[in-house]
Amino acid sequence: MVTQTYKRIPVAVLGATGMVGQRFIDLLQGHPWFELVALAASEQHGGRAYSEATRWRLPNSEMPVEVASLPVVACRPEALPGVKVVFSALPGEVAGDIEEAFARAGVAVFSNAKNHRMAPDVPLLIPEVNADHIAAIAFQRKERGWPGFIITNANCSATPLVMALKPLQEAFGVRKVLLTTLQAISGAGYPGLPSYDILDNVIPYIGGEEEKLESETRKMLGSWQEGQGFVDAPLAVSAHCTRVSTREGHLECASVELEREASPEEIIAVWEGYRPLPQQLGLPSAPEQALIYRREVDRPQTVRDRDAGKGMSAVLGRLRPCPIFSYKFVVLGHNTIRGAAGGSVLNAELCYAQGLLADL
Ligand SMILES: N[C@@H](CC=O)C(=O)O
C-alpha cells in the first residue's frame, strides 16, 4: 500500500476540450496525488475560459466548477509553467511533436495517443500487465537526452484483451488469439460518426484498429530486456474490428489457443485470483478486482457491465471450449475510462509509486 503524503503534483490536460480530455478532467477531480491546475487545447481557444471553449459531454455529470473558469491555453510547455505532468488526449495528427516538446522540457507525459505507442524506447503500459516495462524510461531519457519522458496507454480495444490474456499467458502460455470486437461509438470521439451511418447498423471497419490491436498486444505481452529493448511475445493475433451503436464499452469475443491444457475451472480461478501490482500497491485508480468473471450465460453485457470497478475492471464471461482453438470467451472494457483516460491516470500513479515523478 502506497502511503506517502507528498504535496500534490501540479498536472495539466492536453486536448482538454475533447471526450477523452473531459474524462481526464473528471478522473482528476480530488485526486490524492495530482492537482489539475491547467488545461490546454488548440491555439484557436486563445485563453478563453473552459466553459466558453467547450460544452461538457460526459453523461450523468456537469462540468466541474474547478475547471469552468480555467483558461484554455496552447499546448506548449512555456504556456504551462510549473506543470510537472501532462495527460495527453491529443489527436494523433498533432500529438507526436507536442508530446516530445513536453518531454524535452522536463515534463512527464502520459499519453492516450497512438503516435509513440510502438516506439522502441516508449513503454506501452497497462500496470496490471507489464509494470516492469517502465524500466525503459531510463533508456529513453538517456537516448533522447530528455529530462522528462513519455509513457503511453494502449489502444482501447487492446486493453481489456491484454488484461484477460496476461494471467493465461503466465499460467498456461498463449499461442494464438482470434478476436472480434464490437466497439462503441465514443471510440470515434465527438461528434464521431453521423447518426445516419451508425443507427440500425454495424460497420465492419475501423481504420488502423486491427493492426494496432495485433501489434500492441504482442508488445505488451512481451518483455523489456536491458541491452536489447522490447521483445514481442511469440503470439499470433488476428482481429476483426467492428463499430456498433453502443455509446461506451468495447465488447470483444476471443478464441485462444493455449500452450498447456487447462480446465475451465482452472482458467476462471486464474482470472479471479489475479492480483497484480496496482492492486497490491493500492493505487488510487486501481479497481479492487482487475478482472471480474460473470457466471451468467449472457454476461458481460455492454450497458450492464462497462462501469464495473468504476470503469477500470475488465469483465469476462462465457468461457467455453472452442472446437478450433482451446477456449473462447467474451471480455468487456470501458473504452474511454480503462481504455483511455483512466488507463493513463493509473500509469501516472504507478510512476508516482515507483518514484519516477520525484525528480522532475
Ligand atoms: N480507436 C478506438 C478508440 C477507443 O475507444 C475506437 O475507434 O474505438
GROMACS .gro file of C-alpha atoms and ligand atoms in nm:
model
  368
    1MET     CA    1   0.000   0.000   0.000
    2VAL     CA    2   0.143   0.340  -0.102
    3THR     CA    3   0.103   0.588   0.182
    4GLN     CA    4   0.340   0.879   0.105
    5THR     CA    5   0.180   1.217   0.163
    6TYR     CA    6   0.372   1.448  -0.071
    7LYS     CA    7   0.230   1.780  -0.178
    8ARG     CA    8   0.011   1.708  -0.481
    9ILE     CA    9   0.189   1.728  -0.815
   10PRO     CA   10   0.062   2.005  -1.048
   11VAL     CA   11  -0.072   1.848  -1.367
   12ALA     CA   12  -0.240   1.962  -1.689
   13VAL     CA   13  -0.456   1.803  -1.957
   14LEU     CA   14  -0.360   1.849  -2.324
   15GLY     CA   15  -0.654   1.822  -2.562
   16ALA     CA   16  -0.884   1.916  -2.276
   17THR     CA   17  -1.189   2.001  -2.487
   18GLY     CA   18  -1.247   1.655  -2.642
   19MET     CA   19  -1.422   1.350  -2.497
   20VAL     CA   20  -1.107   1.187  -2.360
   21GLY     CA   21  -0.986   1.525  -2.231
   22GLN     CA   22  -1.312   1.555  -2.037
   23ARG     CA   23  -1.263   1.205  -1.897
   24PHE     CA   24  -0.920   1.310  -1.773
   25ILE     CA   25  -1.067   1.620  -1.608
   26ASP     CA   26  -1.338   1.412  -1.443
   27LEU     CA   27  -1.099   1.145  -1.313
   28LEU     CA   28  -0.852   1.402  -1.178
   29GLN     CA   29  -1.111   1.578  -0.962
   30GLY     CA   30  -1.000   1.538  -0.598
   31HIS     CA   31  -0.712   1.307  -0.693
   32PRO     CA   32  -0.495   1.241  -0.387
   33TRP     CA   33  -0.158   1.279  -0.568
   34PHE     CA   34  -0.228   1.503  -0.870
   35GLU     CA   35  -0.370   1.853  -0.874
   36LEU     CA   36  -0.524   1.965  -1.203
   37VAL     CA   37  -0.400   2.323  -1.243
   38ALA     CA   38  -0.419   2.392  -1.618
   39LEU     CA   39  -0.594   2.299  -1.939
   40ALA     CA   40  -0.457   2.314  -2.290
   41ALA     CA   41  -0.601   2.260  -2.637
   42SER     CA   42  -0.561   2.402  -2.986
   43GLU     CA   43  -0.443   2.763  -3.018
   44GLN     CA   44  -0.783   2.868  -3.155
   45HIS     CA   45  -0.920   2.886  -2.797
   46GLY     CA   46  -0.677   3.170  -2.724
   47GLY     CA   47  -0.702   3.161  -2.344
   48ARG     CA   48  -1.083   3.161  -2.325
   49ALA     CA   49  -1.241   3.011  -2.013
   50TYR     CA   50  -1.302   2.636  -2.039
   51SER     CA   51  -1.677   2.686  -2.002
   52GLU     CA   52  -1.674   2.914  -2.305
   53ALA     CA   53  -1.437   2.699  -2.509
   54THR     CA   54  -1.639   2.378  -2.493
   55ARG     CA   55  -1.956   2.204  -2.377
   56TRP     CA   56  -1.943   1.923  -2.121
   57ARG     CA   57  -2.032   1.597  -2.295
   58LEU     CA   58  -1.987   1.327  -2.031
   59PRO     CA   59  -2.312   1.157  -1.935
   60ASN     CA   60  -2.453   1.193  -1.582
   61SER     CA   61  -2.223   1.476  -1.476
   62GLU     CA   62  -2.175   1.852  -1.504
   63MET     CA   63  -1.861   2.046  -1.587
   64PRO     CA   64  -1.665   2.062  -1.258
   65VAL     CA   65  -1.673   2.417  -1.116
   66GLU     CA   66  -1.298   2.390  -1.052
   67VAL     CA   67  -1.226   2.393  -1.426
   68ALA     CA   68  -1.506   2.611  -1.566
   69SER     CA   69  -1.307   2.933  -1.533
   70LEU     CA   70  -0.961   2.793  -1.615
   71PRO     CA   71  -0.819   2.947  -1.934
   72VAL     CA   72  -0.761   2.706  -2.223
   73VAL     CA   73  -0.400   2.774  -2.318
   74ALA     CA   74  -0.189   2.649  -2.608
   75CYS     CA   75  -0.023   2.306  -2.594
   76ARG     CA   76   0.324   2.446  -2.544
   77PRO     CA   77   0.549   2.386  -2.240
   78GLU     CA   78   0.603   2.760  -2.190
   79ALA     CA   79   0.225   2.809  -2.164
   80LEU     CA   80   0.215   2.567  -1.868
   81PRO     CA   81   0.482   2.691  -1.623
   82GLY     CA   82   0.520   2.479  -1.308
   83VAL     CA   83   0.340   2.180  -1.456
   84LYS     CA   84   0.536   1.858  -1.398
   85VAL     CA   85   0.298   1.604  -1.550
   86VAL     CA   86   0.068   1.626  -1.852
   87PHE     CA   87  -0.206   1.388  -1.958
   88SER     CA   88  -0.238   1.393  -2.335
   89ALA     CA   89  -0.573   1.342  -2.504
   90LEU     CA   90  -0.439   1.500  -2.822
   91PRO     CA   91  -0.542   1.367  -3.163
   92GLY     CA   92  -0.280   1.165  -3.349
   93GLU     CA   93  -0.239   1.440  -3.612
   94VAL     CA   94  -0.064   1.667  -3.360
   95ALA     CA   95   0.025   1.452  -3.058
   96GLY     CA   96   0.370   1.334  -3.175
   97ASP     CA   97   0.562   1.663  -3.183
   98ILE     CA   98   0.375   1.824  -2.894
   99GLU     CA   99   0.434   1.535  -2.656
  100GLU     CA  100   0.803   1.526  -2.746
  101ALA     CA  101   0.832   1.902  -2.680
  102PHE     CA  102   0.695   1.848  -2.328
  103ALA     CA  103   0.930   1.554  -2.256
  104ARG     CA  104   1.220   1.769  -2.381
  105ALA     CA  105   1.110   2.043  -2.142
  106GLY     CA  106   1.132   1.805  -1.844
  107VAL     CA  107   0.766   1.706  -1.817
  108ALA     CA  108   0.633   1.350  -1.770
  109VAL     CA  109   0.383   1.283  -2.048
  110PHE     CA  110   0.111   1.021  -2.003
  111SER     CA  111  -0.041   0.984  -2.345
  112ASN     CA  112  -0.355   0.834  -2.486
  113ALA     CA  113  -0.240   0.899  -2.844
  114LYS     CA  114  -0.121   0.631  -3.083
  115ASN     CA  115   0.193   0.814  -3.201
  116HIS     CA  116   0.460   0.681  -2.963
  117ARG     CA  117   0.300   0.350  -2.867
  118MET     CA  118   0.522   0.131  -3.079
  119ALA     CA  119   0.845   0.334  -3.034
  120PRO     CA  120   1.131   0.108  -2.924
  121ASP     CA  121   1.200   0.314  -2.611
  122VAL     CA  122   0.844   0.403  -2.501
  123PRO     CA  123   0.655   0.183  -2.256
  124LEU     CA  124   0.308   0.086  -2.378
  125LEU     CA  125   0.176   0.037  -2.033
  126ILE     CA  126  -0.105  -0.139  -1.854
  127PRO     CA  127   0.012  -0.154  -1.491
  128GLU     CA  128  -0.166  -0.486  -1.429
  129VAL     CA  129   0.013  -0.640  -1.727
  130ASN     CA  130   0.362  -0.503  -1.786
  131ALA     CA  131   0.458  -0.274  -1.497
  132ASP     CA  132   0.820  -0.387  -1.548
  133HIS     CA  133   0.827  -0.211  -1.888
  134ILE     CA  134   0.875   0.124  -1.709
  135ALA     CA  135   1.242   0.020  -1.687
  136ALA     CA  136   1.258   0.151  -2.048
  137ILE     CA  137   1.223   0.508  -1.919
  138ALA     CA  138   1.585   0.534  -1.802
  139PHE     CA  139   1.694   0.423  -2.151
  140GLN     CA  140   1.452   0.665  -2.322
  141ARG     CA  141   1.575   0.963  -2.119
  142LYS     CA  142   1.940   0.877  -2.183
  143GLU     CA  143   1.899   0.804  -2.555
  144ARG     CA  144   1.691   1.110  -2.630
  145GLY     CA  145   1.855   1.340  -2.377
  146TRP     CA  146   1.516   1.424  -2.227
  147PRO     CA  147   1.478   1.531  -1.865
  148GLY     CA  148   1.111   1.428  -1.896
  149PHE     CA  149   0.966   1.118  -2.059
  150ILE     CA  150   0.670   0.969  -2.246
  151ILE     CA  151   0.459   0.670  -2.143
  152THR     CA  152   0.155   0.571  -2.346
  153ASN     CA  153  -0.155   0.374  -2.267
  154ALA     CA  154  -0.279   0.109  -2.509
  155ASN     CA  155  -0.545   0.113  -2.775
  156CYS     CA  156  -0.885   0.091  -2.608
  157SER     CA  157  -0.974  -0.249  -2.753
  158ALA     CA  158  -0.629  -0.399  -2.688
  159THR     CA  159  -0.657  -0.306  -2.321
  160PRO     CA  160  -0.928  -0.549  -2.194
  161LEU     CA  161  -0.799  -0.825  -2.422
  162VAL     CA  162  -0.445  -0.799  -2.287
  163MET     CA  163  -0.570  -0.782  -1.928
  164ALA     CA  164  -0.754  -1.111  -1.990
  165LEU     CA  165  -0.460  -1.276  -2.167
  166LYS     CA  166  -0.183  -1.188  -1.921
  167PRO     CA  167  -0.280  -1.434  -1.645
  168LEU     CA  168  -0.345  -1.702  -1.908
  169GLN     CA  169  -0.001  -1.640  -2.057
  170GLU     CA  170   0.160  -1.670  -1.714
  171ALA     CA  171  -0.031  -1.984  -1.614
  172PHE     CA  172  -0.071  -2.180  -1.937
  173GLY     CA  173   0.106  -1.997  -2.221
  174VAL     CA  174  -0.088  -1.844  -2.513
  175ARG     CA  175  -0.005  -1.927  -2.876
  176LYS     CA  176  -0.288  -1.777  -3.082
  177VAL     CA  177  -0.572  -1.532  -3.041
  178LEU     CA  178  -0.860  -1.469  -3.279
  179LEU     CA  179  -1.073  -1.170  -3.185
  180THR     CA  180  -1.388  -0.990  -3.300
  181THR     CA  181  -1.464  -0.655  -3.139
  182LEU     CA  182  -1.796  -0.470  -3.104
  183GLN     CA  183  -1.675  -0.117  -3.037
  184ALA     CA  184  -1.880   0.173  -2.903
  185ILE     CA  185  -1.929   0.496  -3.095
  186SER     CA  186  -1.744   0.705  -2.833
  187GLY     CA  187  -1.427   0.537  -2.961
  188ALA     CA  188  -1.459   0.759  -3.267
  189GLY     CA  189  -1.455   1.076  -3.049
  190TYR     CA  190  -1.711   1.358  -3.057
  191PRO     CA  191  -1.915   1.410  -3.273
  192GLY     CA  192  -1.792   1.083  -3.421
  193LEU     CA  193  -1.997   0.902  -3.681
  194PRO     CA  194  -2.306   1.056  -3.845
  195SER     CA  195  -2.616   0.909  -3.677
  196TYR     CA  196  -2.746   0.809  -4.021
  197ASP     CA  197  -2.444   0.581  -4.065
  198ILE     CA  198  -2.441   0.411  -3.725
  199LEU     CA  199  -2.805   0.385  -3.611
  200ASP     CA  200  -2.956   0.049  -3.707
  201ASN     CA  201  -2.616  -0.058  -3.831
  202VAL     CA  202  -2.285  -0.236  -3.769
  203ILE     CA  203  -1.980  -0.110  -3.957
  204PRO     CA  204  -1.719  -0.382  -4.012
  205TYR     CA  205  -1.424  -0.145  -4.041
  206ILE     CA  206  -1.234   0.089  -3.808
  207GLY     CA  207  -0.931   0.237  -3.981
  208GLY     CA  208  -0.599   0.115  -3.841
  209GLU     CA  209  -0.763  -0.058  -3.544
  210GLU     CA  210  -0.692  -0.421  -3.632
  211GLU     CA  211  -0.324  -0.352  -3.694
  212LYS     CA  212  -0.295  -0.164  -3.361
  213LEU     CA  213  -0.466  -0.441  -3.171
  214GLU     CA  214  -0.239  -0.705  -3.315
  215SER     CA  215   0.094  -0.525  -3.273
  216GLU     CA  216   0.021  -0.363  -2.934
  217THR     CA  217  -0.089  -0.695  -2.785
  218ARG     CA  218   0.243  -0.855  -2.877
  219LYS     CA  219   0.443  -0.563  -2.739
  220MET     CA  220   0.259  -0.554  -2.406
  221LEU     CA  221   0.275  -0.929  -2.353
  222GLY     CA  222   0.642  -0.925  -2.449
  223SER     CA  223   0.934  -0.822  -2.231
  224TRP     CA  224   1.180  -0.538  -2.180
  225GLN     CA  225   1.536  -0.672  -2.197
  226GLU     CA  226   1.825  -0.447  -2.086
  227GLY     CA  227   2.057  -0.401  -2.384
  228GLN     CA  228   1.806  -0.547  -2.627
  229GLY     CA  229   1.491  -0.340  -2.584
  230PHE     CA  230   1.134  -0.461  -2.620
  231VAL     CA  231   1.094  -0.821  -2.734
  232ASP     CA  232   0.749  -0.911  -2.866
  233ALA     CA  233   0.562  -1.208  -2.724
  234PRO     CA  234   0.569  -1.501  -2.972
  235LEU     CA  235   0.197  -1.486  -3.020
  236ALA     CA  236  -0.025  -1.481  -3.331
  237VAL     CA  237  -0.312  -1.231  -3.302
  238SER     CA  238  -0.583  -1.181  -3.565
  239ALA     CA  239  -0.851  -0.917  -3.511
  240HIS     CA  240  -1.178  -0.818  -3.679
  241CYS     CA  241  -1.292  -0.477  -3.554
  242THR     CA  242  -1.650  -0.356  -3.589
  243ARG     CA  243  -1.832  -0.041  -3.477
  244VAL     CA  244  -2.174  -0.093  -3.317
  245SER     CA  245  -2.426   0.159  -3.189
  246THR     CA  246  -2.347   0.142  -2.817
  247ARG     CA  247  -2.220   0.463  -2.654
  248GLU     CA  248  -1.943   0.338  -2.425
  249GLY     CA  249  -1.775  -0.001  -2.376
  250HIS     CA  250  -1.595  -0.229  -2.618
  251LEU     CA  251  -1.723  -0.589  -2.611
  252GLU     CA  252  -1.487  -0.848  -2.755
  253CYS     CA  253  -1.529  -1.216  -2.850
  254ALA     CA  254  -1.199  -1.402  -2.826
  255SER     CA  255  -1.079  -1.754  -2.911
  256VAL     CA  256  -0.741  -1.857  -2.770
  257GLU     CA  257  -0.504  -2.144  -2.820
  258LEU     CA  258  -0.315  -2.226  -2.500
  259GLU     CA  259   0.024  -2.396  -2.483
  260ARG     CA  260  -0.076  -2.626  -2.197
  261GLU     CA  261  -0.404  -2.798  -2.120
  262ALA     CA  262  -0.628  -2.632  -1.865
  263SER     CA  263  -0.980  -2.693  -1.740
  264PRO     CA  264  -1.240  -2.413  -1.745
  265GLU     CA  265  -1.233  -2.411  -1.363
  266GLU     CA  266  -0.855  -2.357  -1.365
  267ILE     CA  267  -0.884  -2.071  -1.612
  268ILE     CA  268  -1.158  -1.896  -1.415
  269ALA     CA  269  -0.958  -1.945  -1.093
  270VAL     CA  270  -0.654  -1.785  -1.256
  271TRP     CA  271  -0.861  -1.486  -1.370
  272GLU     CA  272  -1.039  -1.443  -1.038
  273GLY     CA  273  -0.721  -1.484  -0.835
  274TYR     CA  274  -0.528  -1.230  -1.043
  275ARG     CA  275  -0.387  -0.966  -0.809
  276PRO     CA  276  -0.112  -0.774  -0.987
  277LEU     CA  277   0.099  -0.479  -0.872
  278PRO     CA  278  -0.159  -0.192  -0.885
  279GLN     CA  279  -0.392  -0.389  -0.661
  280GLN     CA  280  -0.106  -0.488  -0.427
  281LEU     CA  281   0.007  -0.125  -0.405
  282GLY     CA  282  -0.349   0.002  -0.366
  283LEU     CA  283  -0.303   0.266  -0.639
  284PRO     CA  284  -0.590   0.517  -0.616
  285SER     CA  285  -0.743   0.431  -0.956
  286ALA     CA  286  -0.682   0.057  -0.942
  287PRO     CA  287  -1.007  -0.136  -0.919
  288GLU     CA  288  -1.026  -0.385  -0.634
  289GLN     CA  289  -1.052  -0.661  -0.894
  290ALA     CA  290  -0.873  -0.609  -1.223
  291LEU     CA  291  -1.067  -0.898  -1.376
  292ILE     CA  292  -1.426  -0.987  -1.293
  293TYR     CA  293  -1.569  -1.315  -1.421
  294ARG     CA  294  -1.951  -1.323  -1.466
  295ARG     CA  295  -2.106  -1.669  -1.448
  296GLU     CA  296  -2.445  -1.580  -1.603
  297VAL     CA  297  -2.485  -1.724  -1.954
  298ASP     CA  298  -2.550  -1.383  -2.109
  299ARG     CA  299  -2.286  -1.162  -1.944
  300PRO     CA  300  -2.085  -0.947  -1.974
  301GLN     CA  301  -2.323  -0.703  -2.142
  302THR     CA  302  -2.207  -0.363  -2.254
  303VAL     CA  303  -2.465  -0.148  -2.077
  304ARG     CA  304  -2.474  -0.353  -1.756
  305ASP     CA  305  -2.105  -0.423  -1.701
  306ARG     CA  306  -1.898  -0.142  -1.851
  307ASP     CA  307  -1.888   0.059  -1.527
  308ALA     CA  308  -1.757  -0.231  -1.314
  309GLY     CA  309  -1.472  -0.113  -1.091
  310LYS     CA  310  -1.565   0.248  -1.182
  311GLY     CA  311  -1.494   0.157  -1.545
  312MET     CA  312  -1.145   0.023  -1.464
  313SER     CA  313  -1.212  -0.354  -1.445
  314ALA     CA  314  -1.220  -0.588  -1.743
  315VAL     CA  315  -1.532  -0.803  -1.725
  316LEU     CA  316  -1.517  -1.160  -1.855
  317GLY     CA  317  -1.770  -1.432  -1.920
  318ARG     CA  318  -1.891  -1.715  -2.141
  319LEU     CA  319  -1.575  -1.927  -2.116
  320ARG     CA  320  -1.632  -2.244  -2.316
  321PRO     CA  321  -1.434  -2.494  -2.523
  322CYS     CA  322  -1.352  -2.392  -2.878
  323PRO     CA  323  -1.357  -2.662  -3.146
  324ILE     CA  324  -1.080  -2.484  -3.338
  325PHE     CA  325  -0.857  -2.336  -3.063
  326SER     CA  326  -0.858  -2.429  -2.691
  327TYR     CA  327  -1.122  -2.192  -2.548
  328LYS     CA  328  -1.343  -1.898  -2.635
  329PHE     CA  329  -1.474  -1.622  -2.409
  330VAL     CA  330  -1.614  -1.267  -2.402
  331VAL     CA  331  -1.439  -0.967  -2.247
  332LEU     CA  332  -1.563  -0.609  -2.200
  333GLY     CA  333  -1.375  -0.290  -2.118
  334HIS     CA  334  -1.483   0.072  -2.076
  335ASN     CA  335  -1.313   0.236  -2.372
  336THR     CA  336  -1.295   0.598  -2.252
  337ILE     CA  337  -1.210   0.511  -1.890
  338ARG     CA  338  -0.989   0.197  -1.868
  339GLY     CA  339  -0.910   0.212  -2.240
  340ALA     CA  340  -0.821   0.583  -2.238
  341ALA     CA  341  -0.808   0.845  -1.959
  342GLY     CA  342  -0.834   0.606  -1.662
  343GLY     CA  343  -0.558   0.391  -1.808
  344SER     CA  344  -0.323   0.690  -1.831
  345VAL     CA  345  -0.406   0.813  -1.481
  346LEU     CA  346  -0.324   0.464  -1.348
  347ASN     CA  347   0.004   0.473  -1.544
  348ALA     CA  348   0.093   0.801  -1.375
  349GLU     CA  349   0.002   0.657  -1.034
  350LEU     CA  350   0.234   0.362  -1.092
  351CYS     CA  351   0.517   0.603  -1.182
  352TYR     CA  352   0.446   0.811  -0.872
  353ALA     CA  353   0.451   0.500  -0.653
  354GLN     CA  354   0.779   0.388  -0.814
  355GLY     CA  355   0.942   0.729  -0.752
  356LEU     CA  356   0.965   0.826  -1.121
  357LEU     CA  357   0.793   1.161  -1.070
  358ALA     CA  358   1.009   1.266  -0.776
  359ASP     CA  359   1.300   1.418  -0.972
  360LEU     CA  360   1.113   1.623  -1.233
  361LIG     N1  361  -0.965   0.354  -3.176
  361LIG     C1  362  -1.066   0.324  -3.082
  361LIG     C2  363  -1.065   0.425  -2.971
  361LIG     C3  364  -1.110   0.368  -2.841
  361LIG     O1  365  -1.214   0.394  -2.781
  361LIG     C4  366  -1.202   0.316  -3.146
  361LIG     O2  367  -1.213   0.363  -3.260
  361LIG     O3  368  -1.294   0.262  -3.086
   0.00000   0.00000   0.00000
